[in-house]
Amino acid sequence: MASKNQTRRQVRLSRALGIPLTPKAVKYFEKRPYPPGEHGRARRRTESDYAVRLKEKQRLRAQYGLREAQMRRAFEEARREQALTGESLVELLEMRLDALVLRAGFGRTMAQARQAVVHRHILVNGRVVDRPSYRVKPGQVVQVKPRSQTMVPFQVAAAGAHRDVLPEVPAYLDVQLEKLSFELVRRPKRAEVPVTADVQLVVEHYSR
């Protein structure tokens, strides 16, 4: 469970970046959709090009809960691909194990999904993988370890309790929620990935 301090931090970050990062933040966000701080409501000054690009990069990073070094590594990898760098970046981030565990509905937030991986509850093709950054390949099957499936958080997930706060299951996943299992059918396409980011601005930020 997230502590009150963690929740508050996520809400402040959500307001600063202009996107709700957790289900709890959605509620706060609806009441106060302006940046944090006493001048938040009045803050209407125009931002520099640098600030706009930086914020867009921070928004993408926050949605995946990444450190800067992880984000930059993913960007460098995306730049080496043949496709558009920004689209490749989101597609590569989306194939992270923690991101797919969240999309499948096994957790309510990215932090919960990551915890499930780190605490060794997740199998990929029958083997425990405890690295949230593990890149799932198309055709691989991910499931909650049979012994872990009896735990309350996973029972709640299997009953579909998180579906109310999560986007629809994307077409690149074949999910059997009651079995706490899914397969990555193919590589995600940027347009299908439920994250909010102007990827071109992210590319410009890193390319400057």
PDB file of C-alpha atoms in Angstrom:
ATOM      1  CA  MET A   1       0.000   0.000   0.000  1.00  0.00           C
ATOM      2  CA  ALA A   2       1.237   3.513  -0.760  1.00  0.00           C
ATOM      3  CA  SER A   3       1.855   5.700   2.295  1.00  0.00           C
ATOM      4  CA  LYS A   4       0.070   9.035   2.697  1.00  0.00           C
ATOM      5  CA  ASN A   5       3.347  10.815   1.915  1.00  0.00           C
ATOM      6  CA  GLN A   6       3.811   8.811  -1.303  1.00  0.00           C
ATOM      7  CA  THR A   7       0.221   9.553  -2.292  1.00  0.00           C
ATOM      8  CA  ARG A   8       0.704  13.268  -1.611  1.00  0.00           C
ATOM      9  CA  ARG A   9       3.925  13.272  -3.649  1.00  0.00           C
ATOM     10  CA  GLN A  10       2.181  11.590  -6.581  1.00  0.00           C
ATOM     11  CA  VAL A  11      -0.674  14.109  -6.405  1.00  0.00           C
ATOM     12  CA  ARG A  12       1.750  17.066  -6.360  1.00  0.00           C
ATOM     13  CA  LEU A  13       3.684  15.590  -9.284  1.00  0.00           C
ATOM     14  CA  SER A  14       0.435  14.959 -11.153  1.00  0.00           C
ATOM     15  CA  ARG A  15      -0.592  18.573 -10.756  1.00  0.00           C
ATOM     16  CA  ALA A  16       2.850  19.876 -11.713  1.00  0.00           C
ATOM     17  CA  LEU A  17       2.888  17.770 -14.899  1.00  0.00           C
ATOM     18  CA  GLY A  18      -0.760  18.267 -15.775  1.00  0.00           C
ATOM     19  CA  ILE A  19      -1.678  14.553 -15.844  1.00  0.00           C
ATOM     20  CA  PRO A  20      -3.117  12.265 -13.129  1.00  0.00           C
ATOM     21  CA  LEU A  21      -0.521   9.555 -12.427  1.00  0.00           C
ATOM     22  CA  THR A  22      -2.607   7.393 -10.057  1.00  0.00           C
ATOM     23  CA  PRO A  23      -6.336   6.723  -9.482  1.00  0.00           C
ATOM     24  CA  LYS A  24      -6.164   8.778  -6.243  1.00  0.00           C
ATOM     25  CA  ALA A  25      -4.587  11.660  -8.139  1.00  0.00           C
ATOM     26  CA  VAL A  26      -7.521  11.647 -10.577  1.00  0.00           C
ATOM     27  CA  LYS A  27      -9.879  12.706  -7.755  1.00  0.00           C
ATOM     28  CA  TYR A  28      -7.590  15.475  -6.503  1.00  0.00           C
ATOM     29  CA  PHE A  29      -6.942  16.523 -10.061  1.00  0.00           C
ATOM     30  CA  GLU A  30     -10.634  16.995 -10.820  1.00  0.00           C
ATOM     31  CA  LYS A  31     -10.908  19.370  -7.835  1.00  0.00           C
ATOM     32  CA  ARG A  32      -7.664  21.283  -8.421  1.00  0.00           C
ATOM     33  CA  PRO A  33      -6.494  21.058 -12.053  1.00  0.00           C
ATOM     34  CA  TYR A  34      -3.759  23.663 -11.618  1.00  0.00           C
ATOM     35  CA  PRO A  35      -0.077  23.401 -10.597  1.00  0.00           C
ATOM     36  CA  PRO A  36       0.841  23.024  -6.904  1.00  0.00           C
ATOM     37  CA  GLY A  37       1.970  25.944  -4.745  1.00  0.00           C
ATOM     38  CA  GLU A  38       0.200  29.109  -3.620  1.00  0.00           C
ATOM     39  CA  HIS A  39       0.549  30.712  -7.060  1.00  0.00           C
ATOM     40  CA  GLY A  40      -0.552  27.618  -8.946  1.00  0.00           C
ATOM     41  CA  ARG A  41      -3.890  29.040 -10.023  1.00  0.00           C
ATOM     42  CA  ALA A  42      -2.384  32.326 -11.167  1.00  0.00           C
ATOM     43  CA  ARG A  43       0.524  30.746 -13.023  1.00  0.00           C
ATOM     44  CA  ARG A  44      -0.247  31.441 -16.640  1.00  0.00           C
ATOM     45  CA  ARG A  45       3.127  32.726 -17.836  1.00  0.00           C
ATOM     46  CA  THR A  46       4.400  31.410 -21.137  1.00  0.00           C
ATOM     47  CA  GLU A  47       7.086  28.772 -20.745  1.00  0.00           C
ATOM     48  CA  SER A  48      10.298  28.679 -22.742  1.00  0.00           C
ATOM     49  CA  ASP A  49      10.723  26.050 -25.481  1.00  0.00           C
ATOM     50  CA  TYR A  50      13.207  24.274 -23.218  1.00  0.00           C
ATOM     51  CA  ALA A  51      10.731  24.191 -20.315  1.00  0.00           C
ATOM     52  CA  VAL A  52       7.956  22.840 -22.551  1.00  0.00           C
ATOM     53  CA  ARG A  53      10.171  20.013 -23.870  1.00  0.00           C
ATOM     54  CA  LEU A  54      11.525  19.231 -20.407  1.00  0.00           C
ATOM     55  CA  LYS A  55       7.997  18.981 -18.992  1.00  0.00           C
ATOM     56  CA  GLU A  56       6.929  16.625 -21.779  1.00  0.00           C
ATOM     57  CA  LYS A  57       9.916  14.364 -21.060  1.00  0.00           C
ATOM     58  CA  GLN A  58       9.092  14.437 -17.342  1.00  0.00           C
ATOM     59  CA  ARG A  59       5.468  13.531 -18.080  1.00  0.00           C
ATOM     60  CA  LEU A  60       6.493  10.454 -20.055  1.00  0.00           C
ATOM     61  CA  ARG A  61       9.084   9.475 -17.449  1.00  0.00           C
ATOM     62  CA  ALA A  62       6.583   9.849 -14.587  1.00  0.00           C
ATOM     63  CA  GLN A  63       3.962   7.679 -16.285  1.00  0.00           C
ATOM     64  CA  TYR A  64       6.449   4.794 -16.361  1.00  0.00           C
ATOM     65  CA  GLY A  65       8.010   5.715 -13.011  1.00  0.00           C
ATOM     66  CA  LEU A  66      11.539   5.757 -14.445  1.00  0.00           C
ATOM     67  CA  ARG A  67      14.807   7.278 -13.328  1.00  0.00           C
ATOM     68  CA  GLU A  68      16.469   9.656 -15.777  1.00  0.00           C
ATOM     69  CA  ALA A  69      19.258   7.181 -16.587  1.00  0.00           C
ATOM     70  CA  GLN A  70      16.689   4.504 -17.522  1.00  0.00           C
ATOM     71  CA  MET A  71      14.800   6.957 -19.713  1.00  0.00           C
ATOM     72  CA  ARG A  72      17.936   8.087 -21.507  1.00  0.00           C
ATOM     73  CA  ARG A  73      19.019   4.481 -22.162  1.00  0.00           C
ATOM     74  CA  ALA A  74      15.627   3.746 -23.712  1.00  0.00           C
ATOM     75  CA  PHE A  75      15.918   6.888 -25.843  1.00  0.00           C
ATOM     76  CA  GLU A  76      19.371   5.897 -27.128  1.00  0.00           C
ATOM     77  CA  GLU A  77      18.020   2.463 -28.040  1.00  0.00           C
ATOM     78  CA  ALA A  78      14.984   3.992 -29.779  1.00  0.00           C
ATOM     79  CA  ARG A  79      17.276   6.282 -31.784  1.00  0.00           C
ATOM     80  CA  ARG A  80      19.064   3.258 -33.252  1.00  0.00           C
ATOM     81  CA  GLU A  81      15.824   1.790 -34.602  1.00  0.00           C
ATOM     82  CA  GLN A  82      14.626   2.383 -38.160  1.00  0.00           C
ATOM     83  CA  ALA A  83      11.233   3.853 -37.155  1.00  0.00           C
ATOM     84  CA  LEU A  84      10.428   7.313 -35.766  1.00  0.00           C
ATOM     85  CA  THR A  85      12.434   7.733 -32.563  1.00  0.00           C
ATOM     86  CA  GLY A  86       9.587   9.074 -30.424  1.00  0.00           C
ATOM     87  CA  GLU A  87       7.224   6.285 -31.386  1.00  0.00           C
ATOM     88  CA  SER A  88       9.922   3.652 -30.868  1.00  0.00           C
ATOM     89  CA  LEU A  89      10.687   5.108 -27.428  1.00  0.00           C
ATOM     90  CA  VAL A  90       7.107   4.652 -26.198  1.00  0.00           C
ATOM     91  CA  GLU A  91       6.872   1.182 -27.754  1.00  0.00           C
ATOM     92  CA  LEU A  92      10.096   0.056 -26.028  1.00  0.00           C
ATOM     93  CA  LEU A  93       8.981   1.484 -22.670  1.00  0.00           C
ATOM     94  CA  GLU A  94       5.604  -0.203 -23.038  1.00  0.00           C
ATOM     95  CA  MET A  95       7.248  -3.643 -23.381  1.00  0.00           C
ATOM     96  CA  ARG A  96       8.738  -3.319 -19.890  1.00  0.00           C
ATOM     97  CA  LEU A  97       7.439  -6.090 -17.638  1.00  0.00           C
ATOM     98  CA  ASP A  98       6.032  -3.704 -15.014  1.00  0.00           C
ATOM     99  CA  ALA A  99       4.138  -1.669 -17.646  1.00  0.00           C
ATOM    100  CA  LEU A 100       2.500  -4.776 -19.124  1.00  0.00           C
ATOM    101  CA  VAL A 101       1.611  -6.177 -15.687  1.00  0.00           C
ATOM    102  CA  LEU A 102      -0.246  -2.897 -15.084  1.00  0.00           C
ATOM    103  CA  ARG A 103      -1.963  -2.863 -18.496  1.00  0.00           C
ATOM    104  CA  ALA A 104      -3.154  -6.447 -17.926  1.00  0.00           C
ATOM    105  CA  GLY A 105      -4.899  -5.336 -14.722  1.00  0.00           C
ATOM    106  CA  PHE A 106      -2.758  -7.269 -12.220  1.00  0.00           C
ATOM    107  CA  GLY A 107      -2.189  -4.034 -10.276  1.00  0.00           C
ATOM    108  CA  ARG A 108      -3.914  -0.694  -9.837  1.00  0.00           C
ATOM    109  CA  THR A 109      -0.875   1.569 -10.324  1.00  0.00           C
ATOM    110  CA  MET A 110       2.582   1.329 -11.884  1.00  0.00           C
ATOM    111  CA  ALA A 111       4.060   1.193  -8.359  1.00  0.00           C
ATOM    112  CA  GLN A 112       1.879  -1.834  -7.479  1.00  0.00           C
ATOM    113  CA  ALA A 113       2.792  -3.579 -10.725  1.00  0.00           C
ATOM    114  CA  ARG A 114       6.490  -2.958 -10.084  1.00  0.00           C
ATOM    115  CA  GLN A 115       6.192  -4.275  -6.541  1.00  0.00           C
ATOM    116  CA  ALA A 116       4.617  -7.503  -7.826  1.00  0.00           C
ATOM    117  CA  VAL A 117       7.631  -8.010 -10.104  1.00  0.00           C
ATOM    118  CA  VAL A 118      10.302  -7.068  -7.528  1.00  0.00           C
ATOM    119  CA  HIS A 119       8.727  -9.342  -4.898  1.00  0.00           C
ATOM    120  CA  ARG A 120       9.085 -12.297  -7.274  1.00  0.00           C
ATOM    121  CA  HIS A 121       5.385 -12.935  -7.868  1.00  0.00           C
ATOM    122  CA  ILE A 122       5.659 -12.826 -11.683  1.00  0.00           C
ATOM    123  CA  LEU A 123       6.670 -15.594 -14.095  1.00  0.00           C
ATOM    124  CA  VAL A 124       7.670 -15.100 -17.739  1.00  0.00           C
ATOM    125  CA  ASN A 125       7.377 -18.356 -19.705  1.00  0.00           C
ATOM    126  CA  GLY A 126       7.330 -20.217 -16.376  1.00  0.00           C
ATOM    127  CA  ARG A 127      10.447 -18.579 -14.881  1.00  0.00           C
ATOM    128  CA  VAL A 128      10.538 -15.958 -12.113  1.00  0.00           C
ATOM    129  CA  VAL A 129      11.609 -12.534 -13.394  1.00  0.00           C
ATOM    130  CA  ASP A 130      12.127  -9.866 -10.718  1.00  0.00           C
ATOM    131  CA  ARG A 131      13.425  -7.027 -12.942  1.00  0.00           C
ATOM    132  CA  PRO A 132      10.697  -4.454 -13.731  1.00  0.00           C
ATOM    133  CA  SER A 133      12.735  -3.276 -16.750  1.00  0.00           C
ATOM    134  CA  TYR A 134      12.755  -6.765 -18.324  1.00  0.00           C
ATOM    135  CA  ARG A 135      11.653  -6.430 -21.949  1.00  0.00           C
ATOM    136  CA  VAL A 136       8.848  -8.862 -22.727  1.00  0.00           C
ATOM    137  CA  LYS A 137       9.066 -10.334 -26.229  1.00  0.00           C
ATOM    138  CA  PRO A 138       6.057 -11.039 -28.449  1.00  0.00           C
ATOM    139  CA  GLY A 139       4.860 -14.600 -27.829  1.00  0.00           C
ATOM    140  CA  GLN A 140       5.992 -14.685 -24.204  1.00  0.00           C
ATOM    141  CA  VAL A 141       3.413 -15.583 -21.558  1.00  0.00           C
ATOM    142  CA  VAL A 142       3.411 -13.682 -18.264  1.00  0.00           C
ATOM    143  CA  GLN A 143       1.516 -14.899 -15.211  1.00  0.00           C
ATOM    144  CA  VAL A 144       1.293 -14.518 -11.474  1.00  0.00           C
ATOM    145  CA  LYS A 145       3.083 -17.411  -9.746  1.00  0.00           C
ATOM    146  CA  PRO A 146       0.521 -20.104  -8.772  1.00  0.00           C
ATOM    147  CA  ARG A 147       1.531 -19.854  -5.087  1.00  0.00           C
ATOM    148  CA  SER A 148       1.016 -16.073  -5.176  1.00  0.00           C
ATOM    149  CA  GLN A 149      -2.394 -16.237  -6.862  1.00  0.00           C
ATOM    150  CA  THR A 150      -4.095 -16.975  -3.525  1.00  0.00           C
ATOM    151  CA  MET A 151      -2.857 -13.684  -2.029  1.00  0.00           C
ATOM    152  CA  VAL A 152      -5.585 -11.084  -1.497  1.00  0.00           C
ATOM    153  CA  PRO A 153      -4.182  -8.369  -3.840  1.00  0.00           C
ATOM    154  CA  PHE A 154      -4.067 -10.856  -6.731  1.00  0.00           C
ATOM    155  CA  GLN A 155      -7.495 -12.292  -5.903  1.00  0.00           C
ATOM    156  CA  VAL A 156      -8.822  -8.722  -6.060  1.00  0.00           C
ATOM    157  CA  ALA A 157      -7.096  -8.214  -9.420  1.00  0.00           C
ATOM    158  CA  ALA A 158      -8.420 -11.530 -10.807  1.00  0.00           C
ATOM    159  CA  ALA A 159     -11.955 -10.397  -9.955  1.00  0.00           C
ATOM    160  CA  GLY A 160     -11.439  -7.388 -12.247  1.00  0.00           C
ATOM    161  CA  ALA A 161     -11.421  -4.832  -9.420  1.00  0.00           C
ATOM    162  CA  HIS A 162      -8.858  -2.555 -11.118  1.00  0.00           C
ATOM    163  CA  ARG A 163     -10.619  -2.322 -14.452  1.00  0.00           C
ATOM    164  CA  ASP A 164     -12.598   0.734 -13.305  1.00  0.00           C
ATOM    165  CA  VAL A 165      -9.436   2.862 -13.097  1.00  0.00           C
ATOM    166  CA  LEU A 166      -7.392   1.374 -15.936  1.00  0.00           C
ATOM    167  CA  PRO A 167      -7.736   1.988 -19.665  1.00  0.00           C
ATOM    168  CA  GLU A 168      -9.197  -0.801 -21.803  1.00  0.00           C
ATOM    169  CA  VAL A 169      -6.846  -3.739 -22.304  1.00  0.00           C
ATOM    170  CA  PRO A 170      -4.826  -2.833 -25.413  1.00  0.00           C
ATOM    171  CA  ALA A 171      -4.984  -5.050 -28.516  1.00  0.00           C
ATOM    172  CA  TYR A 172      -1.339  -6.140 -28.168  1.00  0.00           C
ATOM    173  CA  LEU A 173      -2.196  -8.126 -25.019  1.00  0.00           C
ATOM    174  CA  ASP A 174      -4.234 -11.311 -24.763  1.00  0.00           C
ATOM    175  CA  VAL A 175      -5.285 -11.313 -21.106  1.00  0.00           C
ATOM    176  CA  GLN A 176      -6.945 -14.106 -19.117  1.00  0.00           C
ATOM    177  CA  LEU A 177      -7.579 -12.097 -15.986  1.00  0.00           C
ATOM    178  CA  GLU A 178      -9.247 -14.851 -13.964  1.00  0.00           C
ATOM    179  CA  LYS A 179      -6.108 -16.964 -14.550  1.00  0.00           C
ATOM    180  CA  LEU A 180      -3.837 -13.943 -13.893  1.00  0.00           C
ATOM    181  CA  SER A 181      -2.085 -14.640 -17.169  1.00  0.00           C
ATOM    182  CA  PHE A 182      -1.421 -12.745 -20.390  1.00  0.00           C
ATOM    183  CA  GLU A 183       0.540 -13.025 -23.614  1.00  0.00           C
ATOM    184  CA  LEU A 184       2.215 -10.164 -25.464  1.00  0.00           C
ATOM    185  CA  VAL A 185       0.782 -10.897 -28.897  1.00  0.00           C
ATOM    186  CA  ARG A 186       2.924  -8.408 -30.822  1.00  0.00           C
ATOM    187  CA  ARG A 187       4.920  -5.236 -30.385  1.00  0.00           C
ATOM    188  CA  PRO A 188       2.697  -2.327 -29.282  1.00  0.00           C
ATOM    189  CA  LYS A 189       2.097   0.567 -31.677  1.00  0.00           C
ATOM    190  CA  ARG A 190       2.492   4.080 -30.249  1.00  0.00           C
ATOM    191  CA  ALA A 191      -1.112   5.031 -31.123  1.00  0.00           C
ATOM    192  CA  GLU A 192      -2.451   2.169 -28.952  1.00  0.00           C
ATOM    193  CA  VAL A 193      -0.319   2.858 -25.888  1.00  0.00           C
ATOM    194  CA  PRO A 194      -2.360   4.605 -23.167  1.00  0.00           C
ATOM    195  CA  VAL A 195       0.184   7.250 -22.162  1.00  0.00           C
ATOM    196  CA  THR A 196      -0.112  11.016 -22.582  1.00  0.00           C
ATOM    197  CA  ALA A 197       2.981  12.532 -24.195  1.00  0.00           C
ATOM    198  CA  ASP A 198       4.016  14.580 -27.207  1.00  0.00           C
ATOM    199  CA  VAL A 199       6.855  12.260 -28.186  1.00  0.00           C
ATOM    200  CA  GLN A 200       8.294  14.689 -30.718  1.00  0.00           C
ATOM    201  CA  LEU A 201       8.989  17.182 -27.907  1.00  0.00           C
ATOM    202  CA  VAL A 202      10.660  14.401 -25.891  1.00  0.00           C
ATOM    203  CA  VAL A 203      12.917  13.632 -28.877  1.00  0.00           C
ATOM    204  CA  GLU A 204      13.750  17.326 -29.259  1.00  0.00           C
ATOM    205  CA  HIS A 205      14.617  17.539 -25.559  1.00  0.00           C
ATOM    206  CA  TYR A 206      17.145  14.703 -25.791  1.00  0.00           C
ATOM    207  CA  SER A 207      18.482  15.753 -29.202  1.00  0.00           C
ATOM    208  CA  ARG A 208      19.373  19.319 -28.226  1.00  0.00           C
TER     209      ARG A 208
END
